[in-house]
Structures are given as C-alpha cells and as structure tokens.
C-alpha cells in the first residue's frame, strides 16, 4: 500500500509553477491519495476545483480560525451545499481555534468553530480540526457540540500526551507530519508513543513544516516517507506497517469504501 496524505494545501501560491508535475511524480511513486484542505473561502473553492479535476485528490471545506471573519450565512450555506452534494468533499475543515495571535477574538473563533462542528454533524461528515494554544477551549467546544458523534482528526497535533487522552475519549484521530522528525520534538514524540497507531494519520500541512532532512524547504507529500520512518522508529515497527495502517485509518475515518464503490 502507498501513503494516504490527509492534509495538504496544493492550492497555495508556493505550488503555482510546478503543481501538476509534482502530482505526476508523487502518484507515480509513494502517494496513493491526497486530501486538499481548505482554510480561507477561496482556498475551499480551489480545493474543490483540484479534487474535481484529479482522480486521486479529494477536498475538505471549512474556514480556518484565522479566517473566520470572512464567514457569512451565505458562505456557510455554500459550505453545507458543497460538502453535501460533491462526493469528492470528504470532510469539514480545517476548522478550530488558534490563539497564537490576538485576532480574531476568541469568542468569534469559538462561535464559528461551533457553527462548523454543527454543520458537519448535520451532513454527517467528519471534521479536520486546527487547534493551537487553545487546548481546553477546543475540548470545551467539541464537548458542547458532541464531537464524539461527528468524528475527525486533530491535525498537526501539538499538545501533551495527557491531552491526547481527552481527544481519544471522543474517538478522534491525530495527524502527524514534519514536526515529529525535528530534533526538539519531545512533546510530539511522547504523543506518538502514547497514541495507538490505529488512531494516527500521516499529513504534511504542505507547503509548511517540511520534515528533517528538508526542514525549512517547501514541503510536499513526497516527503512523507521521512515522517513514516520516524513514527516507525518511535513505535518499533516498520515504515511499511506505519504506511499501511495509517492508510487504512484514513480510509475508515473519511468513509472511503463508500467513495470507492
């Protein structure tokens, strides 16, 4: 089995020059499937366009916490309609809370996070959650909206192994990418140790967060073997086992058998 990339941003300007060449290379080599994840509203539209025009690319649509001030009722209706009607849209995301910067205000982020969780529950799609420096409020919003009945992934998981247990209680998966390969990634390594391999997904968040030995370069899904290798070391298994299990995990979470049939 090849790698299922669960979180990429190929709509990003960083890929404008060579996007199609990269797709050809990746699908010929290590990559099986890619989910291109919306963050801004324009990014959602572009993610859907990429999914519609490439057999092995799927989309998630949702508004990132840094962009929630773009949201309107009309745009919420578009997200709902698109995610309901387009079979290649597999999830609502990326949605969540990010308190790294003072804006948007925490209350506004929480309001739109809960609205988008509710939307996902309505249409029975899983969520892709972005959470930075906002662990307790993320958990509180998820509990309030019964996220255990929605399902999804905490992407780029950055919290403690103890916090991971709280997300695990809701049945959530955890996305790991380049950070786990960094020399100072003690928290990420401890989280990978503590989380069952059956709840781990591979992701890049490209063009950001390239793994060692390419840290600082433009990231892309072709670097995911480095992430699989590092998780394999931590879990004392082979990289191929990590790839096979995480691929099966992604297919299970994103309802893949239904898409394929």
PDB file of C-alpha atoms in Angstrom:
ATOM      1  CA  UNK A   1       0.000   0.000   0.000  1.00  0.00           C
ATOM      2  CA  UNK A   2       1.093   3.592  -0.611  1.00  0.00           C
ATOM      3  CA  UNK A   3       0.747   6.714   1.542  1.00  0.00           C
ATOM      4  CA  UNK A   4      -2.562   8.469   2.214  1.00  0.00           C
ATOM      5  CA  UNK A   5      -1.775  12.190   2.630  1.00  0.00           C
ATOM      6  CA  UNK A   6      -4.538  13.575   4.844  1.00  0.00           C
ATOM      7  CA  UNK A   7      -3.688  17.300   4.938  1.00  0.00           C
ATOM      8  CA  UNK A   8      -2.202  19.356   2.102  1.00  0.00           C
ATOM      9  CA  UNK A   9      -2.625  22.846   0.675  1.00  0.00           C
ATOM     10  CA  UNK A  10      -1.752  22.473  -3.023  1.00  0.00           C
ATOM     11  CA  UNK A  11      -3.923  25.496  -3.781  1.00  0.00           C
ATOM     12  CA  UNK A  12      -1.127  27.532  -2.146  1.00  0.00           C
ATOM     13  CA  UNK A  13       0.813  30.029  -4.245  1.00  0.00           C
ATOM     14  CA  UNK A  14       4.016  28.074  -3.406  1.00  0.00           C
ATOM     15  CA  UNK A  15       2.904  25.367  -5.882  1.00  0.00           C
ATOM     16  CA  UNK A  16       1.824  27.608  -8.738  1.00  0.00           C
ATOM     17  CA  UNK A  17       4.796  26.848 -11.008  1.00  0.00           C
ATOM     18  CA  UNK A  18       5.038  23.049 -10.735  1.00  0.00           C
ATOM     19  CA  UNK A  19       1.834  21.732  -9.157  1.00  0.00           C
ATOM     20  CA  UNK A  20       0.925  19.291 -11.949  1.00  0.00           C
ATOM     21  CA  UNK A  21       4.482  17.973 -12.285  1.00  0.00           C
ATOM     22  CA  UNK A  22       4.541  17.285  -8.543  1.00  0.00           C
ATOM     23  CA  UNK A  23       1.241  15.401  -8.739  1.00  0.00           C
ATOM     24  CA  UNK A  24       2.591  13.233 -11.567  1.00  0.00           C
ATOM     25  CA  UNK A  25       5.757  12.473  -9.608  1.00  0.00           C
ATOM     26  CA  UNK A  26       4.013  11.731  -6.292  1.00  0.00           C
ATOM     27  CA  UNK A  27       1.304   9.490  -7.681  1.00  0.00           C
ATOM     28  CA  UNK A  28       3.904   7.575  -9.704  1.00  0.00           C
ATOM     29  CA  UNK A  29       5.930   6.980  -6.533  1.00  0.00           C
ATOM     30  CA  UNK A  30       4.896   6.971  -2.856  1.00  0.00           C
ATOM     31  CA  UNK A  31       1.492   8.674  -2.755  1.00  0.00           C
ATOM     32  CA  UNK A  32      -1.867   6.944  -3.050  1.00  0.00           C
ATOM     33  CA  UNK A  33      -4.404   9.668  -2.180  1.00  0.00           C
ATOM     34  CA  UNK A  34      -4.353  13.343  -1.118  1.00  0.00           C
ATOM     35  CA  UNK A  35      -6.900  15.420   0.774  1.00  0.00           C
ATOM     36  CA  UNK A  36      -6.502  19.096  -0.111  1.00  0.00           C
ATOM     37  CA  UNK A  37      -7.815  21.105   2.811  1.00  0.00           C
ATOM     38  CA  UNK A  38      -9.487  24.491   2.579  1.00  0.00           C
ATOM     39  CA  UNK A  39      -8.541  27.251   5.035  1.00  0.00           C
ATOM     40  CA  UNK A  40      -9.799  30.504   3.508  1.00  0.00           C
ATOM     41  CA  UNK A  41     -13.024  30.633   1.498  1.00  0.00           C
ATOM     42  CA  UNK A  42     -11.022  30.978  -1.747  1.00  0.00           C
ATOM     43  CA  UNK A  43      -8.916  28.014  -0.610  1.00  0.00           C
ATOM     44  CA  UNK A  44     -12.081  25.944  -0.200  1.00  0.00           C
ATOM     45  CA  UNK A  45     -13.178  26.784  -3.749  1.00  0.00           C
ATOM     46  CA  UNK A  46      -9.715  25.931  -5.090  1.00  0.00           C
ATOM     47  CA  UNK A  47      -9.591  22.672  -3.101  1.00  0.00           C
ATOM     48  CA  UNK A  48     -12.883  21.569  -4.651  1.00  0.00           C
ATOM     49  CA  UNK A  49     -11.599  22.505  -8.121  1.00  0.00           C
ATOM     50  CA  UNK A  50      -8.436  20.421  -7.567  1.00  0.00           C
ATOM     51  CA  UNK A  51     -10.499  17.454  -6.358  1.00  0.00           C
ATOM     52  CA  UNK A  52     -12.900  17.716  -9.289  1.00  0.00           C
ATOM     53  CA  UNK A  53     -10.034  17.699 -11.800  1.00  0.00           C
ATOM     54  CA  UNK A  54      -7.771  14.983 -10.289  1.00  0.00           C
ATOM     55  CA  UNK A  55      -8.887  11.424  -9.661  1.00  0.00           C
ATOM     56  CA  UNK A  56      -6.726  10.824  -6.560  1.00  0.00           C
ATOM     57  CA  UNK A  57      -7.251  14.218  -4.909  1.00  0.00           C
ATOM     58  CA  UNK A  58     -10.157  14.842  -2.545  1.00  0.00           C
ATOM     59  CA  UNK A  59     -11.174  18.004  -0.701  1.00  0.00           C
ATOM     60  CA  UNK A  60     -12.179  19.277   2.712  1.00  0.00           C
ATOM     61  CA  UNK A  61     -14.025  22.578   3.006  1.00  0.00           C
ATOM     62  CA  UNK A  62     -14.105  24.728   6.122  1.00  0.00           C
ATOM     63  CA  UNK A  63     -12.816  28.050   7.388  1.00  0.00           C
ATOM     64  CA  UNK A  64      -9.604  28.217   9.439  1.00  0.00           C
ATOM     65  CA  UNK A  65      -9.850  30.128  12.747  1.00  0.00           C
ATOM     66  CA  UNK A  66      -7.590  32.909  11.433  1.00  0.00           C
ATOM     67  CA  UNK A  67     -10.032  33.448   8.533  1.00  0.00           C
ATOM     68  CA  UNK A  68     -13.416  33.164  10.277  1.00  0.00           C
ATOM     69  CA  UNK A  69     -14.163  36.866   9.867  1.00  0.00           C
ATOM     70  CA  UNK A  70     -14.719  36.001   6.166  1.00  0.00           C
ATOM     71  CA  UNK A  71     -17.680  33.825   7.149  1.00  0.00           C
ATOM     72  CA  UNK A  72     -21.257  34.863   6.343  1.00  0.00           C
ATOM     73  CA  UNK A  73     -24.539  32.972   6.317  1.00  0.00           C
ATOM     74  CA  UNK A  74     -24.287  32.703   2.521  1.00  0.00           C
ATOM     75  CA  UNK A  75     -20.823  31.171   2.781  1.00  0.00           C
ATOM     76  CA  UNK A  76     -21.993  28.745   5.466  1.00  0.00           C
ATOM     77  CA  UNK A  77     -24.766  27.704   3.078  1.00  0.00           C
ATOM     78  CA  UNK A  78     -22.158  27.188   0.317  1.00  0.00           C
ATOM     79  CA  UNK A  79     -20.020  25.007   2.622  1.00  0.00           C
ATOM     80  CA  UNK A  80     -23.049  22.909   3.530  1.00  0.00           C
ATOM     81  CA  UNK A  81     -24.276  22.514  -0.047  1.00  0.00           C
ATOM     82  CA  UNK A  82     -20.809  21.742  -1.438  1.00  0.00           C
ATOM     83  CA  UNK A  83     -19.928  19.213   1.264  1.00  0.00           C
ATOM     84  CA  UNK A  84     -23.356  17.563   0.980  1.00  0.00           C
ATOM     85  CA  UNK A  85     -23.548  17.296  -2.796  1.00  0.00           C
ATOM     86  CA  UNK A  86     -19.976  16.819  -4.034  1.00  0.00           C
ATOM     87  CA  UNK A  87     -18.854  13.234  -3.404  1.00  0.00           C
ATOM     88  CA  UNK A  88     -15.215  14.278  -3.542  1.00  0.00           C
ATOM     89  CA  UNK A  89     -15.601  16.531  -0.489  1.00  0.00           C
ATOM     90  CA  UNK A  90     -14.812  14.191   2.397  1.00  0.00           C
ATOM     91  CA  UNK A  91     -14.738  16.465   5.458  1.00  0.00           C
ATOM     92  CA  UNK A  92     -15.370  19.873   7.010  1.00  0.00           C
ATOM     93  CA  UNK A  93     -12.041  21.558   7.650  1.00  0.00           C
ATOM     94  CA  UNK A  94      -9.892  22.980   8.582  1.00  0.00           C
ATOM     95  CA  UNK A  95     -11.835  24.447  11.462  1.00  0.00           C
ATOM     96  CA  UNK A  96     -10.941  25.164  15.073  1.00  0.00           C
ATOM     97  CA  UNK A  97      -9.250  27.640  17.392  1.00  0.00           C
ATOM     98  CA  UNK A  98      -5.902  29.427  17.142  1.00  0.00           C
ATOM     99  CA  UNK A  99      -4.925  31.758  19.979  1.00  0.00           C
ATOM    100  CA  UNK A 100      -1.373  32.426  18.773  1.00  0.00           C
ATOM    101  CA  UNK A 101      -2.375  35.915  17.591  1.00  0.00           C
ATOM    102  CA  UNK A 102      -4.834  38.269  19.340  1.00  0.00           C
ATOM    103  CA  UNK A 103      -7.199  38.405  16.346  1.00  0.00           C
ATOM    104  CA  UNK A 104      -9.820  37.172  15.557  1.00  0.00           C
ATOM    105  CA  UNK A 105     -11.245  37.457  19.083  1.00  0.00           C
ATOM    106  CA  UNK A 106     -11.555  34.164  20.960  1.00  0.00           C
ATOM    107  CA  UNK A 107     -15.346  34.486  21.224  1.00  0.00           C
ATOM    108  CA  UNK A 108     -15.692  34.915  17.446  1.00  0.00           C
ATOM    109  CA  UNK A 109     -13.428  31.926  16.778  1.00  0.00           C
ATOM    110  CA  UNK A 110     -15.422  29.776  19.203  1.00  0.00           C
ATOM    111  CA  UNK A 111     -18.750  30.824  17.693  1.00  0.00           C
ATOM    112  CA  UNK A 112     -17.727  29.856  14.153  1.00  0.00           C
ATOM    113  CA  UNK A 113     -15.937  26.689  15.286  1.00  0.00           C
ATOM    114  CA  UNK A 114     -19.135  25.522  16.953  1.00  0.00           C
ATOM    115  CA  UNK A 115     -21.235  26.528  13.941  1.00  0.00           C
ATOM    116  CA  UNK A 116     -18.976  24.496  11.635  1.00  0.00           C
ATOM    117  CA  UNK A 117     -18.963  21.498  14.006  1.00  0.00           C
ATOM    118  CA  UNK A 118     -22.750  21.689  13.944  1.00  0.00           C
ATOM    119  CA  UNK A 119     -22.752  21.840  10.140  1.00  0.00           C
ATOM    120  CA  UNK A 120     -20.582  18.694   9.999  1.00  0.00           C
ATOM    121  CA  UNK A 121     -22.982  16.911  12.355  1.00  0.00           C
ATOM    122  CA  UNK A 122     -25.912  17.931  10.134  1.00  0.00           C
ATOM    123  CA  UNK A 123     -24.411  16.446   6.983  1.00  0.00           C
ATOM    124  CA  UNK A 124     -22.665  13.519   8.704  1.00  0.00           C
ATOM    125  CA  UNK A 125     -19.116  14.382   7.604  1.00  0.00           C
ATOM    126  CA  UNK A 126     -16.014  14.190   9.827  1.00  0.00           C
ATOM    127  CA  UNK A 127     -14.044  17.297  10.781  1.00  0.00           C
ATOM    128  CA  UNK A 128     -10.403  18.328  10.406  1.00  0.00           C
ATOM    129  CA  UNK A 129      -9.542  20.411  13.466  1.00  0.00           C
ATOM    130  CA  UNK A 130      -6.788  23.019  13.728  1.00  0.00           C
ATOM    131  CA  UNK A 131      -6.010  23.816  17.368  1.00  0.00           C
ATOM    132  CA  UNK A 132      -3.081  25.947  18.519  1.00  0.00           C
ATOM    133  CA  UNK A 133      -2.550  27.299  22.045  1.00  0.00           C
ATOM    134  CA  UNK A 134      -6.239  26.607  22.690  1.00  0.00           C
ATOM    135  CA  UNK A 135      -6.454  23.065  24.038  1.00  0.00           C
ATOM    136  CA  UNK A 136      -9.057  23.488  26.793  1.00  0.00           C
ATOM    137  CA  UNK A 137     -11.376  25.716  24.756  1.00  0.00           C
ATOM    138  CA  UNK A 138     -11.105  23.321  21.800  1.00  0.00           C
ATOM    139  CA  UNK A 139     -12.154  20.432  24.035  1.00  0.00           C
ATOM    140  CA  UNK A 140     -14.982  22.529  25.527  1.00  0.00           C
ATOM    141  CA  UNK A 141     -16.404  23.424  22.094  1.00  0.00           C
ATOM    142  CA  UNK A 142     -16.093  19.809  20.938  1.00  0.00           C
ATOM    143  CA  UNK A 143     -17.895  18.508  24.008  1.00  0.00           C
ATOM    144  CA  UNK A 144     -20.635  21.130  23.660  1.00  0.00           C
ATOM    145  CA  UNK A 145     -21.291  20.043  20.059  1.00  0.00           C
ATOM    146  CA  UNK A 146     -20.990  16.292  20.793  1.00  0.00           C
ATOM    147  CA  UNK A 147     -17.922  15.861  18.597  1.00  0.00           C
ATOM    148  CA  UNK A 148     -17.761  12.197  19.629  1.00  0.00           C
ATOM    149  CA  UNK A 149     -20.772  11.710  17.332  1.00  0.00           C
ATOM    150  CA  UNK A 150     -19.106  13.632  14.477  1.00  0.00           C
ATOM    151  CA  UNK A 151     -15.609  12.147  14.365  1.00  0.00           C
ATOM    152  CA  UNK A 152     -12.494  13.588  12.832  1.00  0.00           C
ATOM    153  CA  UNK A 153      -8.818  14.374  13.255  1.00  0.00           C
ATOM    154  CA  UNK A 154      -6.795  16.845  15.316  1.00  0.00           C
ATOM    155  CA  UNK A 155      -4.356  17.887  12.622  1.00  0.00           C
ATOM    156  CA  UNK A 156      -0.703  18.742  13.374  1.00  0.00           C
ATOM    157  CA  UNK A 157      -1.245  17.526  16.928  1.00  0.00           C
ATOM    158  CA  UNK A 158       0.843  19.751  19.237  1.00  0.00           C
ATOM    159  CA  UNK A 159      -0.460  19.154  22.764  1.00  0.00           C
ATOM    160  CA  UNK A 160       0.621  16.791  25.545  1.00  0.00           C
ATOM    161  CA  UNK A 161       0.164  13.037  25.725  1.00  0.00           C
ATOM    162  CA  UNK A 162      -2.252  13.686  28.625  1.00  0.00           C
ATOM    163  CA  UNK A 163      -4.440  15.977  26.497  1.00  0.00           C
ATOM    164  CA  UNK A 164      -4.379  13.320  23.760  1.00  0.00           C
ATOM    165  CA  UNK A 165      -6.338  11.044  26.089  1.00  0.00           C
ATOM    166  CA  UNK A 166      -9.183  13.589  26.181  1.00  0.00           C
ATOM    167  CA  UNK A 167      -9.395  13.677  22.368  1.00  0.00           C
ATOM    168  CA  UNK A 168      -9.115   9.872  22.257  1.00  0.00           C
ATOM    169  CA  UNK A 169     -12.150   9.593  24.550  1.00  0.00           C
ATOM    170  CA  UNK A 170     -14.129  11.282  21.761  1.00  0.00           C
ATOM    171  CA  UNK A 171     -12.770   8.778  19.233  1.00  0.00           C
ATOM    172  CA  UNK A 172     -10.640  11.315  17.384  1.00  0.00           C
ATOM    173  CA  UNK A 173      -7.632  10.613  15.178  1.00  0.00           C
ATOM    174  CA  UNK A 174      -4.351  12.561  15.290  1.00  0.00           C
ATOM    175  CA  UNK A 175      -2.431  13.939  12.318  1.00  0.00           C
ATOM    176  CA  UNK A 176       1.371  13.956  12.499  1.00  0.00           C
ATOM    177  CA  UNK A 177       3.762  15.476   9.991  1.00  0.00           C
ATOM    178  CA  UNK A 178       7.213  17.010   9.759  1.00  0.00           C
ATOM    179  CA  UNK A 179       7.353  18.227  13.371  1.00  0.00           C
ATOM    180  CA  UNK A 180       7.764  14.670  14.680  1.00  0.00           C
ATOM    181  CA  UNK A 181      11.134  14.467  12.848  1.00  0.00           C
ATOM    182  CA  UNK A 182      12.543  17.652  14.435  1.00  0.00           C
ATOM    183  CA  UNK A 183      15.366  17.270  16.973  1.00  0.00           C
ATOM    184  CA  UNK A 184      13.487  19.220  19.671  1.00  0.00           C
ATOM    185  CA  UNK A 185      10.119  17.496  19.126  1.00  0.00           C
ATOM    186  CA  UNK A 186       9.890  15.922  22.583  1.00  0.00           C
ATOM    187  CA  UNK A 187       6.145  16.557  23.021  1.00  0.00           C
ATOM    188  CA  UNK A 188       5.256  15.201  19.565  1.00  0.00           C
ATOM    189  CA  UNK A 189       7.360  12.072  20.135  1.00  0.00           C
ATOM    190  CA  UNK A 190       5.711  11.463  23.522  1.00  0.00           C
ATOM    191  CA  UNK A 191       2.282  11.889  21.932  1.00  0.00           C
ATOM    192  CA  UNK A 192       3.116   9.383  19.165  1.00  0.00           C
ATOM    193  CA  UNK A 193       4.304   6.937  21.835  1.00  0.00           C
ATOM    194  CA  UNK A 194       1.056   7.324  23.791  1.00  0.00           C
ATOM    195  CA  UNK A 195      -1.472   7.286  20.925  1.00  0.00           C
ATOM    196  CA  UNK A 196      -2.393   3.897  19.405  1.00  0.00           C
ATOM    197  CA  UNK A 197      -1.131   3.532  15.813  1.00  0.00           C
ATOM    198  CA  UNK A 198      -4.767   2.818  14.821  1.00  0.00           C
ATOM    199  CA  UNK A 199      -5.538   6.472  15.630  1.00  0.00           C
ATOM    200  CA  UNK A 200      -2.648   8.103  13.729  1.00  0.00           C
ATOM    201  CA  UNK A 201      -2.798   9.712  10.264  1.00  0.00           C
ATOM    202  CA  UNK A 202       0.070  10.931   8.064  1.00  0.00           C
ATOM    203  CA  UNK A 203      -0.029  14.533   6.852  1.00  0.00           C
ATOM    204  CA  UNK A 204       2.296  17.262   5.620  1.00  0.00           C
ATOM    205  CA  UNK A 205       0.400  20.572   6.009  1.00  0.00           C
ATOM    206  CA  UNK A 206       2.433  21.455   2.915  1.00  0.00           C
ATOM    207  CA  UNK A 207       3.871  23.844   1.839  1.00  0.00           C
ATOM    208  CA  UNK A 208       4.687  24.288   5.550  1.00  0.00           C
ATOM    209  CA  UNK A 209       6.569  22.141   8.093  1.00  0.00           C
ATOM    210  CA  UNK A 210       8.937  20.102   5.925  1.00  0.00           C
ATOM    211  CA  UNK A 211      10.468  17.175   7.833  1.00  0.00           C
ATOM    212  CA  UNK A 212      14.159  16.657   8.518  1.00  0.00           C
ATOM    213  CA  UNK A 213      16.405  16.488   6.491  1.00  0.00           C
ATOM    214  CA  UNK A 214      14.475  19.111   4.452  1.00  0.00           C
ATOM    215  CA  UNK A 215      13.413  21.393   7.299  1.00  0.00           C
ATOM    216  CA  UNK A 216      12.966  24.965   6.084  1.00  0.00           C
ATOM    217  CA  UNK A 217      12.314  23.967   2.452  1.00  0.00           C
ATOM    218  CA  UNK A 218       8.948  23.923   0.728  1.00  0.00           C
ATOM    219  CA  UNK A 219       7.162  20.830   1.978  1.00  0.00           C
ATOM    220  CA  UNK A 220       5.239  18.407  -0.249  1.00  0.00           C
ATOM    221  CA  UNK A 221       3.670  14.969   0.086  1.00  0.00           C
ATOM    222  CA  UNK A 222       6.740  13.307  -1.425  1.00  0.00           C
ATOM    223  CA  UNK A 223       8.500  13.903   1.909  1.00  0.00           C
ATOM    224  CA  UNK A 224       6.012  11.775   3.875  1.00  0.00           C
ATOM    225  CA  UNK A 225       8.270   8.679   3.871  1.00  0.00           C
ATOM    226  CA  UNK A 226      10.503  10.586   6.336  1.00  0.00           C
ATOM    227  CA  UNK A 227       7.530  11.007   8.666  1.00  0.00           C
ATOM    228  CA  UNK A 228       6.549   7.342   8.319  1.00  0.00           C
ATOM    229  CA  UNK A 229      10.143   6.304   9.115  1.00  0.00           C
ATOM    230  CA  UNK A 230      10.253   8.426  12.268  1.00  0.00           C
ATOM    231  CA  UNK A 231       6.890   7.169  13.529  1.00  0.00           C
ATOM    232  CA  UNK A 232       8.082   3.622  12.794  1.00  0.00           C
ATOM    233  CA  UNK A 233      11.186   4.193  14.955  1.00  0.00           C
ATOM    234  CA  UNK A 234       9.068   5.537  17.817  1.00  0.00           C
ATOM    235  CA  UNK A 235       6.522   2.712  17.527  1.00  0.00           C
ATOM    236  CA  UNK A 236       9.158  -0.009  16.934  1.00  0.00           C
ATOM    237  CA  UNK A 237       7.589  -1.211  13.726  1.00  0.00           C
ATOM    238  CA  UNK A 238       8.469  -0.962  10.037  1.00  0.00           C
ATOM    239  CA  UNK A 239       7.780   2.121   7.934  1.00  0.00           C
ATOM    240  CA  UNK A 240       5.650  -0.019   5.614  1.00  0.00           C
ATOM    241  CA  UNK A 241       3.489  -1.105   8.555  1.00  0.00           C
ATOM    242  CA  UNK A 242       3.020   2.562   9.517  1.00  0.00           C
ATOM    243  CA  UNK A 243       2.061   3.414   5.919  1.00  0.00           C
ATOM    244  CA  UNK A 244      -0.389   0.505   5.635  1.00  0.00           C
ATOM    245  CA  UNK A 245      -2.093   1.130   8.984  1.00  0.00           C
ATOM    246  CA  UNK A 246      -2.358   4.922   8.567  1.00  0.00           C
ATOM    247  CA  UNK A 247      -3.759   4.456   5.051  1.00  0.00           C
ATOM    248  CA  UNK A 248      -6.427   2.099   6.446  1.00  0.00           C
ATOM    249  CA  UNK A 249      -7.124   4.592   9.264  1.00  0.00           C
ATOM    250  CA  UNK A 250      -7.680   7.427   6.782  1.00  0.00           C
ATOM    251  CA  UNK A 251      -9.987   5.293   4.638  1.00  0.00           C
ATOM    252  CA  UNK A 252     -12.018   4.388   7.700  1.00  0.00           C
ATOM    253  CA  UNK A 253     -12.294   7.963   9.000  1.00  0.00           C
ATOM    254  CA  UNK A 254     -13.144   9.555   5.656  1.00  0.00           C
ATOM    255  CA  UNK A 255     -15.698   6.911   4.633  1.00  0.00           C
ATOM    256  CA  UNK A 256     -13.577   5.795   1.763  1.00  0.00           C
ATOM    257  CA  UNK A 257     -15.214   2.499   0.936  1.00  0.00           C
ATOM    258  CA  UNK A 258     -18.384   4.487   0.206  1.00  0.00           C
ATOM    259  CA  UNK A 259     -16.495   6.783  -2.177  1.00  0.00           C
ATOM    260  CA  UNK A 260     -14.759   3.935  -3.966  1.00  0.00           C
ATOM    261  CA  UNK A 261     -17.792   1.708  -4.558  1.00  0.00           C
TER     262      UNK A 261
END
